[in-house]
Amino acid sequence: MNSNKVIKITSPLNNAVIGEVPALSKAEVDQVIKQTKQASRQWAQTSLYERGEYLYKVADLLIKYNDELVNLLMKEVGKDRKSAKSEVLRTADLIRYTIETAKNIYGQAIPADIVEGAKKGRFAITSREPMGVVLAISPFNYPINLAISKIAPALMGGNTVVFKPATQGSLCGTFLKRLFNKAGLPDHVVSIVTGKGSEIGDYVVTHPDINFINFTGSTAIGKHIAKQVEMIPLLMELGGKDAAIVLEDADLELSASQIISGAFSYSGQRCTAIKRVLVLEDVADELISKMMNHIKKLKIGNPLDEENLDVVPLIDNSSADFVWGLIEDAKEKGATLLYGGKRDANLIQPTLFDFVTLDMRIAWEEPFGPVLPIIRVKSLEEAIEVANASEYGLQSSVFTVNLNKAFEVAKKLEVGTVQINNRTERGPDHLPFLGIKNSGVGVQGIAYSIESMTHIKSTVINL
């Protein structure tokens, strides 16, 4: 890169400058994308075995450089050491699973004469072909895993990749790019562009040499991208307002444990964090008592000073300001503050509200921070109605010992995934992962991602 402009990256943990990345101009972005397009023809001709061998090397390098990546994840996006290490190891496994899955995705032969009047001896052979150049846009919160979840399936599908990491996360992204270089991947098969989305974002997504966009981020940006592009296929993981529905017969200790863990791990900076509790009035008090026992055990602090934390500083002050605004609104409108509600710069204590009503912002808006509203409902029907009234449809949890009732509720919930007696979460990585409504477009998960980033080619044979 020849860019003279740079972006300084500061740590959310202490505001120290920890590195810098190029702030590419539109002309430089254009050069990168064109080179990636040129590399796509040759890469598409490589065998699945060859693609897999390169990626196996990347997986091995992730393990080799685990310590460096863990330290970088801690400093750049504020993860505690245990979570950072888990992300790196999980990502290495994700690469290996992707390689093996790709080797088992075949075409098929389809006979024509299964319908009346079709010519006997005519059949189609289908194969999966690459889309071309995939634009992979990753978020700050999982800058290694959610980058590779896009890049590895795209490469195994025969595509080349233009990788645009979130600005806060771009040091991790450039580290990842160096690992692809070390693995010997041919030049420009994976390229990286760094810079402010406000300056180059629209230019990247509307570039004529981009054939597919795989994006994880906010719903607002996802909608903006969708409006900008024409006839470009999209795979998007967007926001969520995941509900935990707790029925009268639920194991309340299990429910409380899963809800607190699901709401507050990594300070709730996960699209699949539990973001509201819908509990039947008859068991609300007992559930809350157990939730209080668990929330008091959460470890809060700075990952540079302590190990294995649950609640850490939010990614920046503007994010903390937004969460604080939700907390203030809930207080003003009469919610009962049960725990937390304190702030030190961008570190907000885990905050729990009871008697949240539907006129409060916290009932509907995604906080992406450590605050959890409890909404008491009179019936299961009301719980389902409130859950489905959200603009989002990512996941929901249902807590009950009655499996038949759990399936009945799951059938009625307007979400991509229902977790039964477990917190909402992404993974394992081979399972389908999707959102409906304003929570996403398309289906992810290893096999589904490969299929999304390839297209069917049909060759019809007439004997």
Short mmCIF file of C-alpha atoms in Angstrom, two decimals:
data_model
loop_
_atom_site.label_atom_id
_atom_site.label_comp_id
_atom_site.label_asym_id
_atom_site.label_seq_id
_atom_site.Cartn_x
_atom_site.Cartn_y
_atom_site.Cartn_z
CA MET A 1 0.00 0.00 0.00
CA ASN A 2 1.25 3.48 -0.82
CA SER A 3 -1.31 5.41 1.21
CA ASN A 4 0.12 8.44 2.97
CA LYS A 5 -2.81 8.63 5.37
CA VAL A 6 -3.14 6.40 8.41
CA ILE A 7 -5.72 5.73 11.09
CA LYS A 8 -4.39 5.46 14.63
CA ILE A 9 -6.03 2.65 16.61
CA THR A 10 -6.48 3.21 20.34
CA SER A 11 -7.36 0.60 22.95
CA PRO A 12 -10.80 0.77 24.58
CA LEU A 13 -9.08 -0.36 27.79
CA ASN A 14 -6.82 2.62 28.38
CA ASN A 15 -7.06 4.86 25.28
CA ALA A 16 -3.42 4.13 24.43
CA VAL A 17 -2.45 4.15 20.76
CA ILE A 18 -1.68 0.52 19.91
CA GLY A 19 -1.04 0.76 16.18
CA GLU A 20 -2.09 2.26 12.89
CA VAL A 21 -3.50 1.10 9.57
CA PRO A 22 -3.57 2.72 6.13
CA ALA A 23 -6.53 4.95 5.33
CA LEU A 24 -6.86 3.99 1.68
CA SER A 25 -8.07 6.38 -0.96
CA LYS A 26 -10.73 5.40 -3.49
CA ALA A 27 -8.00 5.05 -6.12
CA GLU A 28 -6.09 2.63 -3.91
CA VAL A 29 -9.25 0.66 -3.17
CA ASP A 30 -9.89 0.45 -6.89
CA GLN A 31 -6.41 -0.97 -7.46
CA VAL A 32 -6.85 -3.58 -4.73
CA ILE A 33 -10.21 -4.78 -6.04
CA LYS A 34 -9.01 -4.97 -9.64
CA GLN A 35 -6.01 -7.07 -8.61
CA THR A 36 -8.30 -9.38 -6.65
CA LYS A 37 -10.56 -9.69 -9.69
CA GLN A 38 -7.60 -10.62 -11.87
CA ALA A 39 -6.52 -13.29 -9.39
CA SER A 40 -10.02 -14.83 -9.34
CA ARG A 41 -9.73 -16.59 -12.69
CA GLN A 42 -6.68 -18.62 -11.72
CA TRP A 43 -7.91 -19.31 -8.20
CA ALA A 44 -11.20 -20.66 -9.55
CA GLN A 45 -9.21 -23.28 -11.46
CA THR A 46 -7.43 -24.65 -8.39
CA SER A 47 -8.64 -27.92 -6.96
CA LEU A 48 -10.47 -28.26 -3.66
CA TYR A 49 -7.41 -30.13 -2.38
CA GLU A 50 -5.10 -27.21 -3.22
CA ARG A 51 -7.40 -24.66 -1.62
CA GLY A 52 -7.66 -26.81 1.46
CA GLU A 53 -3.89 -27.18 1.79
CA TYR A 54 -3.45 -23.42 1.91
CA LEU A 55 -6.17 -23.07 4.51
CA TYR A 56 -4.79 -25.91 6.67
CA LYS A 57 -1.58 -23.87 6.87
CA VAL A 58 -3.56 -20.81 7.97
CA ALA A 59 -5.22 -22.86 10.73
CA ASP A 60 -1.83 -24.08 11.91
CA LEU A 61 -0.49 -20.52 11.89
CA LEU A 62 -3.39 -19.35 14.04
CA ILE A 63 -2.30 -21.85 16.66
CA LYS A 64 1.37 -20.95 16.26
CA TYR A 65 0.69 -17.22 16.73
CA ASN A 66 -2.05 -17.74 19.31
CA ASP A 67 -0.33 -15.71 22.04
CA GLU A 68 0.25 -12.69 19.82
CA LEU A 69 -3.33 -12.75 18.56
CA VAL A 70 -4.76 -13.12 22.06
CA ASN A 71 -2.82 -10.09 23.27
CA LEU A 72 -3.93 -8.10 20.24
CA LEU A 73 -7.59 -9.06 20.73
CA MET A 74 -7.38 -7.94 24.35
CA LYS A 75 -5.84 -4.59 23.51
CA GLU A 76 -7.84 -3.77 20.38
CA VAL A 77 -11.37 -4.94 21.21
CA GLY A 78 -11.18 -5.33 24.99
CA LYS A 79 -11.67 -9.08 25.34
CA ASP A 80 -10.55 -10.91 28.44
CA ARG A 81 -7.77 -13.43 27.89
CA LYS A 82 -9.97 -16.53 28.14
CA SER A 83 -12.48 -15.26 25.56
CA ALA A 84 -9.71 -14.11 23.22
CA LYS A 85 -7.99 -17.49 23.35
CA SER A 86 -11.30 -19.26 22.77
CA GLU A 87 -11.93 -17.13 19.66
CA VAL A 88 -8.56 -18.00 18.13
CA LEU A 89 -8.84 -21.74 18.81
CA ARG A 90 -12.43 -21.86 17.62
CA THR A 91 -11.41 -20.12 14.41
CA ALA A 92 -8.69 -22.67 13.68
CA ASP A 93 -11.29 -25.41 14.08
CA LEU A 94 -13.70 -23.48 11.86
CA ILE A 95 -11.14 -23.45 9.05
CA ARG A 96 -10.57 -27.20 9.29
CA TYR A 97 -14.32 -27.94 9.34
CA THR A 98 -14.78 -25.66 6.33
CA ILE A 99 -12.17 -27.55 4.32
CA GLU A 100 -13.71 -30.94 5.05
CA THR A 101 -17.24 -29.70 4.42
CA ALA A 102 -16.29 -28.20 1.06
CA LYS A 103 -14.85 -31.51 -0.07
CA ASN A 104 -18.24 -33.11 0.46
CA ILE A 105 -20.43 -30.60 -1.36
CA TYR A 106 -21.09 -32.18 -4.72
CA GLY A 107 -23.29 -31.53 -7.70
CA GLN A 108 -26.02 -33.92 -8.80
CA ALA A 109 -27.53 -35.58 -11.83
CA ILE A 110 -31.21 -34.77 -12.47
CA PRO A 111 -33.13 -36.93 -14.96
CA ALA A 112 -35.73 -35.13 -17.10
CA ASP A 113 -38.10 -38.04 -17.66
CA ILE A 114 -39.59 -37.97 -14.18
CA VAL A 115 -42.28 -35.62 -15.52
CA GLU A 116 -44.83 -36.36 -18.23
CA GLY A 117 -43.77 -35.57 -21.77
CA ALA A 118 -40.08 -35.05 -20.98
CA LYS A 119 -37.56 -36.54 -23.38
CA LYS A 120 -36.09 -39.82 -22.25
CA GLY A 121 -32.31 -39.73 -22.06
CA ARG A 122 -32.11 -36.05 -21.16
CA PHE A 123 -30.61 -35.13 -17.83
CA ALA A 124 -28.80 -32.25 -16.17
CA ILE A 125 -25.51 -32.35 -14.32
CA THR A 126 -25.13 -29.57 -11.76
CA SER A 127 -21.95 -28.18 -10.27
CA ARG A 128 -21.19 -25.36 -7.85
CA GLU A 129 -19.24 -22.46 -9.36
CA PRO A 130 -17.62 -19.46 -7.63
CA MET A 131 -19.34 -16.09 -7.63
CA GLY A 132 -16.05 -14.27 -8.34
CA VAL A 133 -14.90 -11.61 -5.88
CA VAL A 134 -16.46 -11.72 -2.41
CA LEU A 135 -16.42 -8.60 -0.25
CA ALA A 136 -16.12 -9.76 3.38
CA ILE A 137 -16.96 -7.04 5.92
CA SER A 138 -16.35 -8.06 9.53
CA PRO A 139 -17.37 -6.39 12.83
CA PHE A 140 -15.25 -5.32 15.80
CA ASN A 141 -16.54 -7.83 18.34
CA TYR A 142 -15.19 -11.05 16.77
CA PRO A 143 -12.54 -9.69 14.39
CA ILE A 144 -10.86 -13.06 13.85
CA ASN A 145 -13.74 -15.54 13.92
CA LEU A 146 -16.28 -13.49 11.96
CA ALA A 147 -13.64 -12.63 9.37
CA ILE A 148 -12.66 -16.25 8.81
CA SER A 149 -16.31 -17.39 8.81
CA LYS A 150 -16.61 -15.36 5.61
CA ILE A 151 -13.15 -15.78 4.07
CA ALA A 152 -12.66 -19.54 4.45
CA PRO A 153 -16.00 -20.62 2.84
CA ALA A 154 -15.50 -18.06 0.09
CA LEU A 155 -12.03 -19.40 -0.74
CA MET A 156 -13.11 -23.03 -0.63
CA GLY A 157 -15.91 -22.10 -3.03
CA GLY A 158 -13.28 -20.85 -5.48
CA ASN A 159 -13.77 -17.12 -4.88
CA THR A 160 -11.18 -14.49 -4.18
CA VAL A 161 -11.80 -12.12 -1.26
CA VAL A 162 -11.59 -8.41 -0.58
CA PHE A 163 -11.54 -8.18 3.21
CA LYS A 164 -12.77 -4.99 4.90
CA PRO A 165 -12.37 -5.23 8.69
CA ALA A 166 -14.09 -2.84 11.06
CA THR A 167 -11.80 0.09 11.83
CA GLN A 168 -11.64 -1.02 15.47
CA GLY A 169 -10.50 -4.53 14.68
CA SER A 170 -8.36 -3.68 11.67
CA LEU A 171 -5.10 -4.46 13.52
CA CYS A 172 -6.45 -7.98 14.03
CA GLY A 173 -7.52 -7.98 10.38
CA THR A 174 -4.08 -7.01 9.10
CA PHE A 175 -2.50 -9.64 11.36
CA LEU A 176 -4.84 -12.20 9.81
CA LYS A 177 -3.86 -11.06 6.32
CA ARG A 178 -0.20 -11.63 7.19
CA LEU A 179 -1.03 -15.21 8.17
CA PHE A 180 -2.52 -15.81 4.72
CA ASN A 181 0.70 -14.45 3.24
CA LYS A 182 2.79 -16.72 5.45
CA ALA A 183 0.68 -19.68 4.32
CA GLY A 184 1.81 -19.00 0.76
CA LEU A 185 -1.59 -18.06 -0.62
CA PRO A 186 -1.15 -16.66 -4.16
CA ASP A 187 -0.98 -12.89 -4.42
CA HIS A 188 -4.28 -11.01 -4.28
CA VAL A 189 -6.41 -14.09 -3.58
CA VAL A 190 -7.14 -12.44 -0.23
CA SER A 191 -6.73 -8.66 -0.22
CA ILE A 192 -7.43 -6.20 2.56
CA VAL A 193 -8.76 -2.66 2.46
CA THR A 194 -8.66 -0.46 5.55
CA GLY A 195 -10.16 2.94 6.08
CA LYS A 196 -13.18 4.69 7.50
CA GLY A 197 -16.46 3.31 6.25
CA SER A 198 -17.77 6.84 5.96
CA GLU A 199 -15.04 7.59 3.39
CA ILE A 200 -14.65 4.40 1.33
CA GLY A 201 -17.59 2.23 2.42
CA ASP A 202 -20.01 3.09 -0.36
CA TYR A 203 -17.25 2.96 -2.96
CA VAL A 204 -16.26 -0.56 -1.93
CA VAL A 205 -19.77 -2.02 -1.82
CA THR A 206 -20.79 -0.51 -5.15
CA HIS A 207 -17.59 -1.36 -7.01
CA PRO A 208 -18.44 -3.11 -10.30
CA ASP A 209 -15.90 -5.89 -9.68
CA ILE A 210 -17.56 -7.02 -6.45
CA ASN A 211 -19.77 -10.06 -7.09
CA PHE A 212 -21.01 -10.91 -3.59
CA ILE A 213 -21.18 -9.10 -0.23
CA ASN A 214 -20.94 -10.91 3.11
CA PHE A 215 -21.51 -8.44 5.94
CA THR A 216 -21.79 -8.60 9.71
CA GLY A 217 -22.70 -5.40 11.54
CA SER A 218 -25.51 -3.12 12.54
CA THR A 219 -28.94 -3.21 10.95
CA ALA A 220 -28.65 0.45 10.00
CA ILE A 221 -25.47 -0.13 7.98
CA GLY A 222 -26.84 -3.36 6.53
CA LYS A 223 -29.91 -1.53 5.25
CA HIS A 224 -27.71 1.19 3.81
CA ILE A 225 -25.61 -1.37 1.92
CA ALA A 226 -28.73 -3.12 0.60
CA LYS A 227 -30.01 0.18 -0.80
CA GLN A 228 -26.68 0.96 -2.48
CA VAL A 229 -26.16 -2.26 -4.42
CA GLU A 230 -28.02 -3.49 -7.49
CA MET A 231 -28.31 -7.15 -8.39
CA ILE A 232 -25.48 -8.11 -6.02
CA PRO A 233 -26.26 -11.11 -3.78
CA LEU A 234 -26.00 -10.43 -0.05
CA LEU A 235 -25.39 -12.49 3.06
CA MET A 236 -25.94 -10.37 6.16
CA GLU A 237 -25.83 -10.90 9.90
CA LEU A 238 -27.39 -7.83 11.52
CA GLY A 239 -28.79 -6.75 14.88
CA GLY A 240 -30.97 -8.56 17.36
CA LYS A 241 -33.19 -8.14 20.39
CA ASP A 242 -33.12 -11.73 21.56
CA ALA A 243 -35.77 -12.60 24.14
CA ALA A 244 -35.56 -15.20 26.90
CA ILE A 245 -39.08 -16.49 27.57
CA VAL A 246 -39.42 -18.15 30.98
CA LEU A 247 -42.52 -20.29 31.57
CA GLU A 248 -44.06 -21.31 34.92
CA ASP A 249 -42.59 -24.82 34.83
CA ALA A 250 -39.05 -23.77 33.94
CA ASP A 251 -35.99 -24.86 35.90
CA LEU A 252 -35.48 -21.39 37.34
CA GLU A 253 -31.92 -21.95 38.52
CA LEU A 254 -30.89 -23.06 35.04
CA SER A 255 -32.86 -20.21 33.50
CA ALA A 256 -31.22 -17.60 35.73
CA SER A 257 -27.72 -18.92 35.09
CA GLN A 258 -28.16 -19.05 31.32
CA ILE A 259 -29.85 -15.65 31.13
CA ILE A 260 -27.17 -13.81 33.10
CA SER A 261 -24.38 -15.51 31.17
CA GLY A 262 -26.13 -14.90 27.86
CA ALA A 263 -26.84 -11.25 28.62
CA PHE A 264 -23.54 -10.08 30.10
CA SER A 265 -20.64 -12.07 28.67
CA TYR A 266 -18.30 -9.69 26.82
CA SER A 267 -20.48 -6.91 28.22
CA GLY A 268 -23.37 -7.93 25.97
CA GLN A 269 -21.45 -6.89 22.85
CA ARG A 270 -22.82 -9.80 20.85
CA CYS A 271 -25.65 -9.83 18.33
CA THR A 272 -26.91 -13.01 20.02
CA ALA A 273 -26.79 -11.68 23.58
CA ILE A 274 -30.01 -12.07 25.55
CA LYS A 275 -31.42 -8.56 25.47
CA ARG A 276 -34.76 -8.91 27.26
CA VAL A 277 -36.47 -11.34 29.63
CA LEU A 278 -40.16 -12.13 29.21
CA VAL A 279 -41.23 -13.97 32.35
CA LEU A 280 -44.62 -15.19 33.52
CA GLU A 281 -45.73 -13.20 36.58
CA ASP A 282 -46.20 -16.27 38.78
CA VAL A 283 -42.49 -17.11 38.73
CA ALA A 284 -41.01 -13.65 38.16
CA ASP A 285 -40.00 -12.96 41.76
CA GLU A 286 -38.28 -16.31 42.21
CA LEU A 287 -36.50 -16.05 38.88
CA ILE A 288 -35.27 -12.54 39.70
CA SER A 289 -33.98 -13.68 43.09
CA LYS A 290 -31.89 -16.36 41.38
CA MET A 291 -30.75 -13.93 38.66
CA MET A 292 -29.54 -11.56 41.38
CA ASN A 293 -27.42 -14.33 42.86
CA HIS A 294 -25.74 -14.84 39.48
CA ILE A 295 -25.32 -11.21 38.48
CA LYS A 296 -23.46 -10.52 41.72
CA LYS A 297 -20.90 -13.15 40.76
CA LEU A 298 -19.97 -11.51 37.47
CA LYS A 299 -16.37 -10.34 37.26
CA ILE A 300 -16.00 -6.73 36.17
CA GLY A 301 -12.84 -4.89 35.23
CA ASN A 302 -10.01 -4.27 32.78
CA PRO A 303 -8.56 -7.34 31.01
CA LEU A 304 -5.10 -5.79 31.24
CA ASP A 305 -5.36 -6.02 35.03
CA GLU A 306 -7.48 -9.12 35.70
CA GLU A 307 -8.15 -12.55 34.21
CA ASN A 308 -11.41 -14.15 33.05
CA LEU A 309 -13.71 -11.16 33.19
CA ASP A 310 -17.37 -11.05 32.17
CA VAL A 311 -17.94 -7.30 31.94
CA VAL A 312 -15.24 -5.17 30.35
CA PRO A 313 -15.10 -1.62 28.98
CA LEU A 314 -17.30 -1.09 25.95
CA ILE A 315 -15.62 -0.62 22.59
CA ASP A 316 -15.77 3.19 22.76
CA ASN A 317 -17.33 6.09 24.62
CA SER A 318 -20.07 6.65 22.05
CA SER A 319 -21.27 3.08 22.59
CA ALA A 320 -21.25 3.66 26.34
CA ASP A 321 -23.16 6.92 25.85
CA PHE A 322 -25.86 5.06 23.92
CA VAL A 323 -26.24 2.38 26.60
CA TRP A 324 -26.30 5.04 29.30
CA GLY A 325 -29.08 6.80 27.43
CA LEU A 326 -31.17 3.62 27.54
CA ILE A 327 -30.52 3.30 31.28
CA GLU A 328 -31.52 6.92 31.94
CA ASP A 329 -34.69 6.53 29.87
CA ALA A 330 -35.72 3.42 31.82
CA LYS A 331 -35.15 5.21 35.14
CA GLU A 332 -37.14 8.26 34.06
CA LYS A 333 -40.08 6.14 32.93
CA GLY A 334 -40.32 4.20 36.20
CA ALA A 335 -38.40 0.95 35.75
CA THR A 336 -37.06 -0.55 38.96
CA LEU A 337 -33.25 -0.64 39.04
CA LEU A 338 -32.30 -3.92 40.69
CA TYR A 339 -28.55 -3.87 40.15
CA GLY A 340 -25.80 -1.78 38.60
CA GLY A 341 -26.60 1.46 36.88
CA LYS A 342 -23.13 2.88 37.42
CA ARG A 343 -20.54 4.03 34.91
CA ASP A 344 -16.84 4.81 34.84
CA ALA A 345 -15.91 6.18 31.39
CA ASN A 346 -16.77 3.35 28.95
CA LEU A 347 -17.05 0.69 31.67
CA ILE A 348 -20.70 0.22 32.64
CA GLN A 349 -21.60 -2.11 35.47
CA PRO A 350 -23.97 -4.99 34.64
CA THR A 351 -27.39 -3.40 34.98
CA LEU A 352 -30.68 -5.17 35.63
CA PHE A 353 -34.12 -3.54 35.45
CA ASP A 354 -37.48 -4.95 36.61
CA PHE A 355 -40.99 -3.76 35.73
CA VAL A 356 -39.90 -2.56 32.30
CA THR A 357 -42.84 -1.38 30.23
CA LEU A 358 -43.29 -1.28 26.49
CA ASP A 359 -43.00 2.50 26.26
CA MET A 360 -39.35 2.32 27.35
CA ARG A 361 -36.56 2.36 24.78
CA ILE A 362 -34.82 -0.56 26.49
CA ALA A 363 -37.82 -2.78 25.67
CA TRP A 364 -37.14 -2.47 21.92
CA GLU A 365 -33.72 -1.04 21.12
CA GLU A 366 -30.58 -3.16 20.92
CA PRO A 367 -28.14 -1.91 23.58
CA PHE A 368 -25.01 -3.86 22.62
CA GLY A 369 -24.00 -3.35 26.21
CA PRO A 370 -24.46 -4.74 29.74
CA VAL A 371 -28.07 -3.83 30.49
CA LEU A 372 -30.99 -6.27 30.71
CA PRO A 373 -34.71 -5.44 31.01
CA ILE A 374 -37.21 -7.77 32.67
CA ILE A 375 -40.74 -7.56 31.25
CA ARG A 376 -43.41 -9.35 33.28
CA VAL A 377 -46.20 -10.93 31.23
CA LYS A 378 -49.55 -12.40 32.22
CA SER A 379 -49.63 -15.26 29.73
CA LEU A 380 -47.61 -17.25 27.26
CA GLU A 381 -49.62 -15.63 24.46
CA GLU A 382 -48.55 -12.19 25.67
CA ALA A 383 -44.90 -13.30 25.81
CA ILE A 384 -45.04 -14.49 22.21
CA GLU A 385 -46.83 -11.33 21.11
CA VAL A 386 -44.20 -9.06 22.71
CA ALA A 387 -41.35 -11.18 21.39
CA ASN A 388 -42.71 -11.05 17.84
CA ALA A 389 -43.47 -7.32 17.95
CA SER A 390 -39.75 -6.58 17.65
CA GLU A 391 -38.28 -5.36 14.37
CA TYR A 392 -35.59 -8.00 14.89
CA GLY A 393 -35.81 -11.75 14.45
CA LEU A 394 -32.45 -13.30 15.27
CA GLN A 395 -32.90 -15.76 18.16
CA SER A 396 -35.02 -16.46 21.21
CA SER A 397 -34.65 -18.74 24.21
CA VAL A 398 -37.50 -20.71 25.75
CA PHE A 399 -37.14 -22.12 29.25
CA THR A 400 -39.54 -24.94 30.18
CA VAL A 401 -39.33 -28.61 31.17
CA ASN A 402 -42.25 -29.41 28.87
CA LEU A 403 -40.69 -30.28 25.53
CA ASN A 404 -44.02 -30.29 23.70
CA LYS A 405 -44.75 -26.77 24.92
CA ALA A 406 -41.23 -25.68 23.99
CA PHE A 407 -41.80 -26.81 20.40
CA GLU A 408 -45.22 -25.16 20.38
CA VAL A 409 -43.65 -21.84 21.40
CA ALA A 410 -40.71 -22.26 19.03
CA LYS A 411 -43.12 -22.74 16.13
CA LYS A 412 -44.79 -19.39 16.86
CA LEU A 413 -41.66 -17.28 17.39
CA GLU A 414 -40.59 -15.15 14.43
CA VAL A 415 -36.84 -15.72 14.64
CA GLY A 416 -34.12 -17.62 12.82
CA THR A 417 -33.19 -19.85 15.77
CA VAL A 418 -34.90 -20.90 18.99
CA GLN A 419 -32.75 -22.16 21.86
CA ILE A 420 -34.56 -24.47 24.28
CA ASN A 421 -33.25 -24.27 27.86
CA ASN A 422 -30.09 -22.51 26.75
CA ARG A 423 -28.89 -18.97 26.21
CA THR A 424 -29.04 -17.48 22.75
CA GLU A 425 -25.69 -17.90 21.01
CA ARG A 426 -23.97 -18.51 17.72
CA GLY A 427 -22.59 -21.93 16.99
CA PRO A 428 -21.42 -24.57 16.72
CA ASP A 429 -20.18 -23.15 13.44
CA HIS A 430 -21.57 -25.92 11.22
CA LEU A 431 -25.17 -25.31 12.34
CA PRO A 432 -27.38 -22.96 10.32
CA PHE A 433 -27.24 -19.40 11.62
CA LEU A 434 -29.70 -16.82 10.35
CA GLY A 435 -31.94 -13.95 11.20
CA ILE A 436 -35.22 -12.79 9.71
CA LYS A 437 -36.87 -9.36 9.56
CA ASN A 438 -34.19 -6.74 10.36
CA SER A 439 -31.77 -9.32 11.73
CA GLY A 440 -30.30 -10.57 8.50
CA VAL A 441 -30.42 -11.87 4.96
CA GLY A 442 -29.50 -15.43 4.02
CA VAL A 443 -28.18 -18.40 5.99
CA GLN A 444 -24.71 -18.82 7.44
CA GLY A 445 -22.98 -21.86 8.88
CA ILE A 446 -20.18 -23.65 7.07
CA ALA A 447 -22.09 -25.58 4.38
CA TYR A 448 -24.72 -22.85 4.01
CA SER A 449 -22.06 -20.16 3.63
CA ILE A 450 -20.26 -22.13 0.91
CA GLU A 451 -23.54 -22.62 -0.92
CA SER A 452 -24.42 -18.93 -0.56
CA MET A 453 -21.09 -17.86 -2.07
CA THR A 454 -21.31 -20.22 -5.03
CA HIS A 455 -23.93 -20.62 -7.73
CA ILE A 456 -25.36 -23.65 -9.49
CA LYS A 457 -24.31 -24.31 -13.04
CA SER A 458 -26.45 -26.77 -14.93
CA THR A 459 -25.21 -28.68 -17.98
CA VAL A 460 -28.03 -30.42 -19.84
CA ILE A 461 -27.13 -33.57 -21.74
CA ASN A 462 -29.31 -35.02 -24.50
CA LEU A 463 -28.58 -38.61 -25.45
#
